[in-house]
PDB file of C-alpha atoms and ligand atoms in Angstrom:
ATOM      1  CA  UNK A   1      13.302   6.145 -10.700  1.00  0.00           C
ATOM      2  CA  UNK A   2      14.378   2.929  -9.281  1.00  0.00           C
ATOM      3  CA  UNK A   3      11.501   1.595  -7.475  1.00  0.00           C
ATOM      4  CA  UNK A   4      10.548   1.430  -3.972  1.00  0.00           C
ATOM      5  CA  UNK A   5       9.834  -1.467  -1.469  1.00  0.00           C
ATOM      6  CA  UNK A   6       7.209  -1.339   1.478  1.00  0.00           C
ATOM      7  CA  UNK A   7       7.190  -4.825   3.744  1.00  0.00           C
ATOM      8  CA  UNK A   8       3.218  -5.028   5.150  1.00  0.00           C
ATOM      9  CA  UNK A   9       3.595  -5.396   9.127  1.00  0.00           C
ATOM     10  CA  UNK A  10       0.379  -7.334   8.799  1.00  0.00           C
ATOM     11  CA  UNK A  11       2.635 -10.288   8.483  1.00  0.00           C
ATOM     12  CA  UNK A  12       5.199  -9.370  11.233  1.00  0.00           C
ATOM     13  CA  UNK A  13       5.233 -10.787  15.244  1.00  0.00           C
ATOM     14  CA  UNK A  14       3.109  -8.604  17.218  1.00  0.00           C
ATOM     15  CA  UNK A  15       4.629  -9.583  20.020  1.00  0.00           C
ATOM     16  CA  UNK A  16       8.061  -8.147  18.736  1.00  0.00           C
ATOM     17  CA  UNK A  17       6.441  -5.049  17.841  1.00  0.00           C
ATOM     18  CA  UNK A  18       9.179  -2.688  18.252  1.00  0.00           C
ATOM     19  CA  UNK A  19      12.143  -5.002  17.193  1.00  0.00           C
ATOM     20  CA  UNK A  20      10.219  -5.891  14.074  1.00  0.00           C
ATOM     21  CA  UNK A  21       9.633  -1.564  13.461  1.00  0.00           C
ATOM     22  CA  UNK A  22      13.687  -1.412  14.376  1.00  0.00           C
ATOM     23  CA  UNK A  23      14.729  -4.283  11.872  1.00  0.00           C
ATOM     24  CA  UNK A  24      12.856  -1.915   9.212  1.00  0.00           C
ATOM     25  CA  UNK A  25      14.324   1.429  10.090  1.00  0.00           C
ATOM     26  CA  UNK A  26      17.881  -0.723   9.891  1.00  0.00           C
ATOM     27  CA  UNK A  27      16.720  -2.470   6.870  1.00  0.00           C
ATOM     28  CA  UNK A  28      16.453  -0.669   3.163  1.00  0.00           C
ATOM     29  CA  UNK A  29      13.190  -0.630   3.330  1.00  0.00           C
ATOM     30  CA  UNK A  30      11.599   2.994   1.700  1.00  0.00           C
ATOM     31  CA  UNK A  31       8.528   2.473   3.477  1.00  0.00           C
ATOM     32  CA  UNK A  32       6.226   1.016   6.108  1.00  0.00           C
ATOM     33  CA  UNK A  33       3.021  -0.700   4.640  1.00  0.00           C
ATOM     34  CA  UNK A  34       0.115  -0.884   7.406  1.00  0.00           C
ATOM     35  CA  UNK A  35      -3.202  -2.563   6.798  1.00  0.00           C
ATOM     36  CA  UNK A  36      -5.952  -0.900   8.802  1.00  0.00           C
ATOM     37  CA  UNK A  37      -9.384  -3.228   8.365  1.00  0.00           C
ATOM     38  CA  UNK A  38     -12.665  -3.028   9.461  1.00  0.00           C
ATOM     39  CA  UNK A  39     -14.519  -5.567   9.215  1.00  0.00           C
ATOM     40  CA  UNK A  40     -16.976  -4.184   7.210  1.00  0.00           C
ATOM     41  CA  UNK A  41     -15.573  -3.263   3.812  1.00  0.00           C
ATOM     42  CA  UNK A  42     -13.485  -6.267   4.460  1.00  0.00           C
ATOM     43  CA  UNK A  43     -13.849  -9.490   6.049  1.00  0.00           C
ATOM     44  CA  UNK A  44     -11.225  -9.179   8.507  1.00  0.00           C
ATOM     45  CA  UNK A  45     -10.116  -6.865  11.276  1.00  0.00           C
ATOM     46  CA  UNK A  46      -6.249  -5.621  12.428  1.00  0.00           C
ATOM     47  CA  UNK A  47      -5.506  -2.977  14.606  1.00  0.00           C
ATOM     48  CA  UNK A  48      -6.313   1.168  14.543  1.00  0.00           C
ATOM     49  CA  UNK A  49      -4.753   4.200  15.906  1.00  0.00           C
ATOM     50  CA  UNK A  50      -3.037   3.054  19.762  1.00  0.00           C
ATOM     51  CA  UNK A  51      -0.871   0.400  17.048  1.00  0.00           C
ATOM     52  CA  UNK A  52      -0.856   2.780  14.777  1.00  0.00           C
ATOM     53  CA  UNK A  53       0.611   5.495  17.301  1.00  0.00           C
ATOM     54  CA  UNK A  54       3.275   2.449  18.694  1.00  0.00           C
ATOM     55  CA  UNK A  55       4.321   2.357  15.125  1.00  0.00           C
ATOM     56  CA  UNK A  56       5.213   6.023  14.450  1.00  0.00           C
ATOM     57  CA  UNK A  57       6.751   6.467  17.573  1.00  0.00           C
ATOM     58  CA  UNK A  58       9.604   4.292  16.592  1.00  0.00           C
ATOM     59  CA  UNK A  59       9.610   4.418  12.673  1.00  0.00           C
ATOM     60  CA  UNK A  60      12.303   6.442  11.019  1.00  0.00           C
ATOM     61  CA  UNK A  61      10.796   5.609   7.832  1.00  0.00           C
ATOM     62  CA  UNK A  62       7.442   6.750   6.247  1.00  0.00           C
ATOM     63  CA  UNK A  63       4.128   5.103   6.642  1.00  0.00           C
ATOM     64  CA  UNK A  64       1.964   3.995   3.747  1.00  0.00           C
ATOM     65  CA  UNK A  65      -1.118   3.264   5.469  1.00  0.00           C
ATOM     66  CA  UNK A  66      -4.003   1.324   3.554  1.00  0.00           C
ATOM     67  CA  UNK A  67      -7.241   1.910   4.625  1.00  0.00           C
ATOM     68  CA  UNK A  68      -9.660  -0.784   4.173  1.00  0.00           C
ATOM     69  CA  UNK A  69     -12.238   0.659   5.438  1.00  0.00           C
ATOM     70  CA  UNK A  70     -15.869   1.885   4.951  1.00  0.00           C
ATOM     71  CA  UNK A  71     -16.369   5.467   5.459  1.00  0.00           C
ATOM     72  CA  UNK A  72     -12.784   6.737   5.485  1.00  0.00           C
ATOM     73  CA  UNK A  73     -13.919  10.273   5.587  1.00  0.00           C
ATOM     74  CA  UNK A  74     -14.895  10.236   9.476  1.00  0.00           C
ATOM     75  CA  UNK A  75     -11.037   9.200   9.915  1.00  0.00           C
ATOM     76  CA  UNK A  76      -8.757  10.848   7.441  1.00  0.00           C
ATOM     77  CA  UNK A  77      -7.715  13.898  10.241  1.00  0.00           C
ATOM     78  CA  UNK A  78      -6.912  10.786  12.752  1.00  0.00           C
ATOM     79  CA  UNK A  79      -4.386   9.259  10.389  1.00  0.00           C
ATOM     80  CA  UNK A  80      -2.487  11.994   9.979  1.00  0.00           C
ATOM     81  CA  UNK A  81      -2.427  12.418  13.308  1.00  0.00           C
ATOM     82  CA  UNK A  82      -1.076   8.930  14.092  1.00  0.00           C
ATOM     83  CA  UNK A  83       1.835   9.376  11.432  1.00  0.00           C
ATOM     84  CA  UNK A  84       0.073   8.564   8.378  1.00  0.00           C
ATOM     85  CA  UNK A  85       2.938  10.011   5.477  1.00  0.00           C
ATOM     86  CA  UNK A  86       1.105   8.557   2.659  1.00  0.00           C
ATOM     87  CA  UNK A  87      -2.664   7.358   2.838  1.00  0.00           C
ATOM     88  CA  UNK A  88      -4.574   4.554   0.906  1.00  0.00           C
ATOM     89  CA  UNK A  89      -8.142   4.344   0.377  1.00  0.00           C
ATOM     90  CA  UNK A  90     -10.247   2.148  -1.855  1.00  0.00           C
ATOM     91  CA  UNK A  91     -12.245   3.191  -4.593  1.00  0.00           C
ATOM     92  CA  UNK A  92     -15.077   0.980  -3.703  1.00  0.00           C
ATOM     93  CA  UNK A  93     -14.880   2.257  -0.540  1.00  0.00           C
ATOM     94  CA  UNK A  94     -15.168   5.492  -1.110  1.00  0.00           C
ATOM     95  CA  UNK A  95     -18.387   7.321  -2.634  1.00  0.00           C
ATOM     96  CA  UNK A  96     -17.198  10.879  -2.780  1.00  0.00           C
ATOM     97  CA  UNK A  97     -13.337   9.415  -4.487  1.00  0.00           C
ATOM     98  CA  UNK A  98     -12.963  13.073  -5.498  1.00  0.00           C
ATOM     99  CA  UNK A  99     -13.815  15.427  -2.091  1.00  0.00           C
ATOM    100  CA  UNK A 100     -11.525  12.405   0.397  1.00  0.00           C
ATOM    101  CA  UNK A 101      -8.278  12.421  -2.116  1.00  0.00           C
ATOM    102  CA  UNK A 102      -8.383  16.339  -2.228  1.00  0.00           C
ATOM    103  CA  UNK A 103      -8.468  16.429   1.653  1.00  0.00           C
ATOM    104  CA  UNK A 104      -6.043  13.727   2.120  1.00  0.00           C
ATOM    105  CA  UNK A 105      -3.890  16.402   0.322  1.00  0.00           C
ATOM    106  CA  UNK A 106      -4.886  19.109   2.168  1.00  0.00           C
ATOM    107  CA  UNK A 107      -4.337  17.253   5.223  1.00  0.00           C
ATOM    108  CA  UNK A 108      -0.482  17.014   4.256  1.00  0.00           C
ATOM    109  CA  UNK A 109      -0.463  13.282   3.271  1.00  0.00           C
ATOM    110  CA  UNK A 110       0.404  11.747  -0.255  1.00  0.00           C
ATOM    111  CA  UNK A 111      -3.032  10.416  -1.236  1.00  0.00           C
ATOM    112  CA  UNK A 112      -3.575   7.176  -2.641  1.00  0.00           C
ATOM    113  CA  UNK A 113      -6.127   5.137  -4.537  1.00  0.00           C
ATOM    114  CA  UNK A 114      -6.995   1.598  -4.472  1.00  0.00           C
ATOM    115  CA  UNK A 115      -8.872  -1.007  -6.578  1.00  0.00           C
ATOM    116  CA  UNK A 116      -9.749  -4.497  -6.031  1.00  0.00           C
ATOM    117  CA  UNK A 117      -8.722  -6.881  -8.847  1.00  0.00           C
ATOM    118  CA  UNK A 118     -12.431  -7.129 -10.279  1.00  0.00           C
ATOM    119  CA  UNK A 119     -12.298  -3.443 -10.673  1.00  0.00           C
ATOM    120  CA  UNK A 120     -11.204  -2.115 -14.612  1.00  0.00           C
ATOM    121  CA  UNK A 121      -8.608   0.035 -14.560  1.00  0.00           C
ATOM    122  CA  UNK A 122     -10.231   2.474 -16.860  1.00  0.00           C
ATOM    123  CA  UNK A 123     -12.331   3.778 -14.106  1.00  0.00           C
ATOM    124  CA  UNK A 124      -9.503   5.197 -12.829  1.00  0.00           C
ATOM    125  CA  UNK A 125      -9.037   7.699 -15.939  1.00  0.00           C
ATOM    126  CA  UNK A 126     -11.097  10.680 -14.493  1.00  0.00           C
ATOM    127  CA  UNK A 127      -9.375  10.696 -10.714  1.00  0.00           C
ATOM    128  CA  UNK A 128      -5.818  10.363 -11.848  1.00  0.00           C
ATOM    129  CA  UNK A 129      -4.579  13.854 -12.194  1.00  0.00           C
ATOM    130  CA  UNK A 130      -5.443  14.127  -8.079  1.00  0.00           C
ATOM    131  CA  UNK A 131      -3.553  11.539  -6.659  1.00  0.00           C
ATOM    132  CA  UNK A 132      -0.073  10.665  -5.976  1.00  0.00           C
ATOM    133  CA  UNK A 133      -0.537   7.024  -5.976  1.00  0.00           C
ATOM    134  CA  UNK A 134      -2.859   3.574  -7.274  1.00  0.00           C
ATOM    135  CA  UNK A 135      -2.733   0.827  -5.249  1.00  0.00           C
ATOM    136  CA  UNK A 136      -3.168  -2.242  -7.700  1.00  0.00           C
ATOM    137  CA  UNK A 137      -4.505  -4.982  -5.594  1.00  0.00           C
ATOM    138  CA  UNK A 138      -3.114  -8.214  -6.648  1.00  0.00           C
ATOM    139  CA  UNK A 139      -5.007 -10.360  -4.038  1.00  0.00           C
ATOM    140  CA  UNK A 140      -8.776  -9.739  -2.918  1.00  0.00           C
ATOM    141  CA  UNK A 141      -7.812  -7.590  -0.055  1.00  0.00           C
ATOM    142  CA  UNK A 142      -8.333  -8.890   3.688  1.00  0.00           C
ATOM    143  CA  UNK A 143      -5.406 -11.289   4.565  1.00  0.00           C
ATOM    144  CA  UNK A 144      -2.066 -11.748   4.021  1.00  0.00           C
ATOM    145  CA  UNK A 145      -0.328 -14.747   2.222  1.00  0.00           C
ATOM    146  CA  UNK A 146      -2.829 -15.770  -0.625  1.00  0.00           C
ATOM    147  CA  UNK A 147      -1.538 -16.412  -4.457  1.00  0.00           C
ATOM    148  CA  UNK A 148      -0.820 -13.658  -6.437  1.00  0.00           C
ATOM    149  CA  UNK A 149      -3.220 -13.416  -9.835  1.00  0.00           C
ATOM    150  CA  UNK A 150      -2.111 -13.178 -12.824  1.00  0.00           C
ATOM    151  CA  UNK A 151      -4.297 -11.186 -14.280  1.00  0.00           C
ATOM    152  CA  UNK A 152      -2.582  -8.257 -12.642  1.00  0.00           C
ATOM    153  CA  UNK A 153       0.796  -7.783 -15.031  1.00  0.00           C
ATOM    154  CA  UNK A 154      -2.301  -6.889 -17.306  1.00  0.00           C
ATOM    155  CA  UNK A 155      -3.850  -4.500 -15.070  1.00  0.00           C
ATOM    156  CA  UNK A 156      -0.432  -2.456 -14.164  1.00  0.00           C
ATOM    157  CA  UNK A 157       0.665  -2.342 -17.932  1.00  0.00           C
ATOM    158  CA  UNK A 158      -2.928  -0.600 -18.710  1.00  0.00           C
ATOM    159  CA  UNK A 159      -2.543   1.799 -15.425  1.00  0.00           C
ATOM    160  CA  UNK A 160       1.128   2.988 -16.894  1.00  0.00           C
ATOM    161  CA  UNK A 161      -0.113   3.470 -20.507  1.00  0.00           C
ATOM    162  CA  UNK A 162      -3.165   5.794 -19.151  1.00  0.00           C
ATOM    163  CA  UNK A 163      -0.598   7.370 -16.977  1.00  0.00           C
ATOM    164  CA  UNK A 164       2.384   7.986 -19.409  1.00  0.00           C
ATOM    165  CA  UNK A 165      -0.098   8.836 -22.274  1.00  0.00           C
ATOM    166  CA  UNK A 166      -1.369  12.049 -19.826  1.00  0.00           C
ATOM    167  CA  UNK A 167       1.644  12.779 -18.415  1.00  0.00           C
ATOM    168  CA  UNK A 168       0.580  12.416 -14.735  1.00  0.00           C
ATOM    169  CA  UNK A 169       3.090  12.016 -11.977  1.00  0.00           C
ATOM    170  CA  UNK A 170       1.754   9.016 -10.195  1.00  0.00           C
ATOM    171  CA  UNK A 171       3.097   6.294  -8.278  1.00  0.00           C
ATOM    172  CA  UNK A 172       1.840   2.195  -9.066  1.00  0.00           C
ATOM    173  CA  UNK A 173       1.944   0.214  -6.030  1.00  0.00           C
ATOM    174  CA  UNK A 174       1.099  -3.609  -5.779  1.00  0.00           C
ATOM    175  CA  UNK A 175       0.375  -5.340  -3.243  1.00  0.00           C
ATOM    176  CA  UNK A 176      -0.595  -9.250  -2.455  1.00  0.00           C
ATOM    177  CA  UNK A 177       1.166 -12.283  -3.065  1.00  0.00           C
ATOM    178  CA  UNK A 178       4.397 -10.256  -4.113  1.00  0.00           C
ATOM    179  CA  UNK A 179       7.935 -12.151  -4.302  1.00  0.00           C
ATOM    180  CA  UNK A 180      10.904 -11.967  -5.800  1.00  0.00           C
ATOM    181  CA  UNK A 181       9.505 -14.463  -8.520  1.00  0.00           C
ATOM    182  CA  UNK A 182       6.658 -12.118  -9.735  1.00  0.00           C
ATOM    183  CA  UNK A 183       8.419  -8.848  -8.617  1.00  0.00           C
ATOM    184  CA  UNK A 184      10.791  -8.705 -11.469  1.00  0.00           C
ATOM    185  CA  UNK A 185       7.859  -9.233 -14.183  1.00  0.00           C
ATOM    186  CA  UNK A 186       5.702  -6.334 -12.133  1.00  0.00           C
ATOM    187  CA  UNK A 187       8.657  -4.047 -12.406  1.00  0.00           C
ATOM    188  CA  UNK A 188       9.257  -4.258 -16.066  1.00  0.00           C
ATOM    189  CA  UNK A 189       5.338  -3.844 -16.289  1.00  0.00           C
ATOM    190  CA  UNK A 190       5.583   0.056 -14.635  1.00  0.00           C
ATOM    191  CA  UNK A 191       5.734  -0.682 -10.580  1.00  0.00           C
ATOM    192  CA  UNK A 192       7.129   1.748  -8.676  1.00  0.00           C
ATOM    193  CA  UNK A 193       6.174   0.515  -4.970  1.00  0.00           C
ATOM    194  CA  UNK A 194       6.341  -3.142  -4.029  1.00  0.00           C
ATOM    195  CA  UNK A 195       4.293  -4.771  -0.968  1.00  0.00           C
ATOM    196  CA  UNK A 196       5.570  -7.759   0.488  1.00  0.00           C
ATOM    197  CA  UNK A 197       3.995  -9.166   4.011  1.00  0.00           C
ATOM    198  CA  UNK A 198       4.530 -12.654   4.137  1.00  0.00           C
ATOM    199  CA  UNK A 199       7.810 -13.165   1.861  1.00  0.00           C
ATOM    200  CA  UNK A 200       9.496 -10.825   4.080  1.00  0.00           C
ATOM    201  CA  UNK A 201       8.540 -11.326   7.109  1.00  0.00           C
ATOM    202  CA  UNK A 202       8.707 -15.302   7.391  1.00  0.00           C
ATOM    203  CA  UNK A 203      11.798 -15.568   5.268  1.00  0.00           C
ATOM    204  CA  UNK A 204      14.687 -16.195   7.727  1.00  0.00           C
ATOM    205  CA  UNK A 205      16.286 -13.147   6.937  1.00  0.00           C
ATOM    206  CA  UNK A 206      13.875 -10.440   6.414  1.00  0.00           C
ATOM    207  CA  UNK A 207      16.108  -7.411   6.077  1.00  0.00           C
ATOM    208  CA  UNK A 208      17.793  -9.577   3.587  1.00  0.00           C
ATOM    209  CA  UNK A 209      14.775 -10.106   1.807  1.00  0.00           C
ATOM    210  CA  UNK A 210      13.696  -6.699   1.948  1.00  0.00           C
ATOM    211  CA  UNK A 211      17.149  -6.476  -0.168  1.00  0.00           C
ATOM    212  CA  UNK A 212      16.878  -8.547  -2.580  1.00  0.00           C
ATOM    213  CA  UNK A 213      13.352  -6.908  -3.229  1.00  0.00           C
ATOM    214  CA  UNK A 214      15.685  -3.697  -3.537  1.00  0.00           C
ATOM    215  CA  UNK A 215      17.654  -5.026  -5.614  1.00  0.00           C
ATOM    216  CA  UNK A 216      15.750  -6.917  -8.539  1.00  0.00           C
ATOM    217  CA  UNK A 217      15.388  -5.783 -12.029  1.00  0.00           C
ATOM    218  CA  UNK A 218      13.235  -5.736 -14.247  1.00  0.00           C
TER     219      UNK A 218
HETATM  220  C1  DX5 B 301      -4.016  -7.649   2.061  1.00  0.00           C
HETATM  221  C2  DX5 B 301      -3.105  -6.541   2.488  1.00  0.00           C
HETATM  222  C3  DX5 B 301      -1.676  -6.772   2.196  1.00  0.00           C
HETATM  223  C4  DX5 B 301      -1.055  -7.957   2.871  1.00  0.00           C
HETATM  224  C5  DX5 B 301      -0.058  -8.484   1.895  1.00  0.00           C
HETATM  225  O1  DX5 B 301      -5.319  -7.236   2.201  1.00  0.00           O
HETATM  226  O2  DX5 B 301      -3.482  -5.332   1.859  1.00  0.00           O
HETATM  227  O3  DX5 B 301      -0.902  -5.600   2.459  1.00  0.00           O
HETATM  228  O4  DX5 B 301      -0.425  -7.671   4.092  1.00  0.00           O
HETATM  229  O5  DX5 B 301       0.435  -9.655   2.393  1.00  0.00           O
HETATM  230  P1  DX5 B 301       1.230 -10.708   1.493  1.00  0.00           P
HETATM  231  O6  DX5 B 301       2.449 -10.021   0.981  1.00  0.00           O
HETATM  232  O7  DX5 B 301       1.521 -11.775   2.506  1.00  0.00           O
HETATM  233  O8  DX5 B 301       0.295 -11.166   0.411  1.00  0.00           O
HETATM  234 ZN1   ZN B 302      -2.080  -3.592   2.036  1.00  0.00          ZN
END
């Protein structure tokens, strides 16, 4: 499957909201990444549900929202709700992984699963046959535009040999410092979904950059 790209918003002009959300739905873009933060599980804060809402009004394409977030069970219903196609949230984050990917499901969404780079891969193993997606961080989640670590070709080639070796259909995203240096490399190592906030968005030409994202190989 060739793979899929998902620019992060987080790094787009709020004041151009909607133009930014149009240049996407015009762009070849598969998805929309959005960043919800709270604070508490990280040390930062974006924007919630009226944003949220503003964004799904005038997306054509899916969102891939990714909650960072304590508690994400109190909220899971209220993503949906705001447009949420696929939802993101973070295995430290959640206690109960197990009961909040198998509503996430029920809900109607694609459910995802993410881990901060400090966190081994192999504890991944026993909630893998319920979700549709990991989310490998390649940054320490909380702001866009830091370095991308290294250590993280590592960490996707061990996710795709756990998947592959039990046969699960599940997607690899990335996400954090992505560009189309490292992109190629990430690819070859079993990405399926790339995030990219800042090289998109503050290249001159982002739908062009969202293309050449498109277009790399491996
Ligand atoms: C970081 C977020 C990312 C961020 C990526 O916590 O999860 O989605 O927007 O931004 P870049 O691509 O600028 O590193
Ligand atoms: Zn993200």
């Amino acid at each position: 499957m060739p793979h899929l790209v998902s620019p992060s918003l987080l790094a787009a002009d709020f004041g151009n909201l909607r133009s930014e959300v149009e240049m996407l739905n015009r762009s070849s873009a598969d998805w929309i990444h959005l960043d919800i933060m709270d604070g508490v599980f990280v040390p930062n804060i974006s924007f919630g549900f009226p944003v949220l809402k503003y964004i799904s009004r005038y997306s054509t394409k899916p969102l891939d929202v990714h909650l960072m977030i304590s508690n994400p069970d109190k909220f899971l219903s209220m993503f949906r709700d705001a447009g949420a196609s696929i939802l993101t949230v973070h295995f430290e984050g959640a206690i109960h992984l197990h009961r909040t990917v198998t509503e996430i499901r029920r809900l109607g969404m694609k459910a995802g699963v993410a881990i901060n780079p400090h966190t081994p891969v192999s504890s991944l193993t026993d909630i893998l046959p319920f979700v549709d997606m990991v989310l490998i961080m390649t940054v320490n989640p909380g702001y866009g535009g830091q370095s991308f670590i290294e250590t993280s070709y590592r960490r996707v080639a061990e996710l795709k040999g756990l998947i592959n070796d039990n046969g699960y259909d599940v997607l690899i995203q990335v996400d954090g410092g992505v560009d189309q240096h490292n992109a190629p490399r990430l690819i070859a190592a079993g990405v399926s979904v790339i995030v990219a906030g800042t090289t998109v968005f503050e290249s001159d030409d982002p739908a062009g950059t969202i293309e050449q994202l498109k277009s790399v190989h491996q």
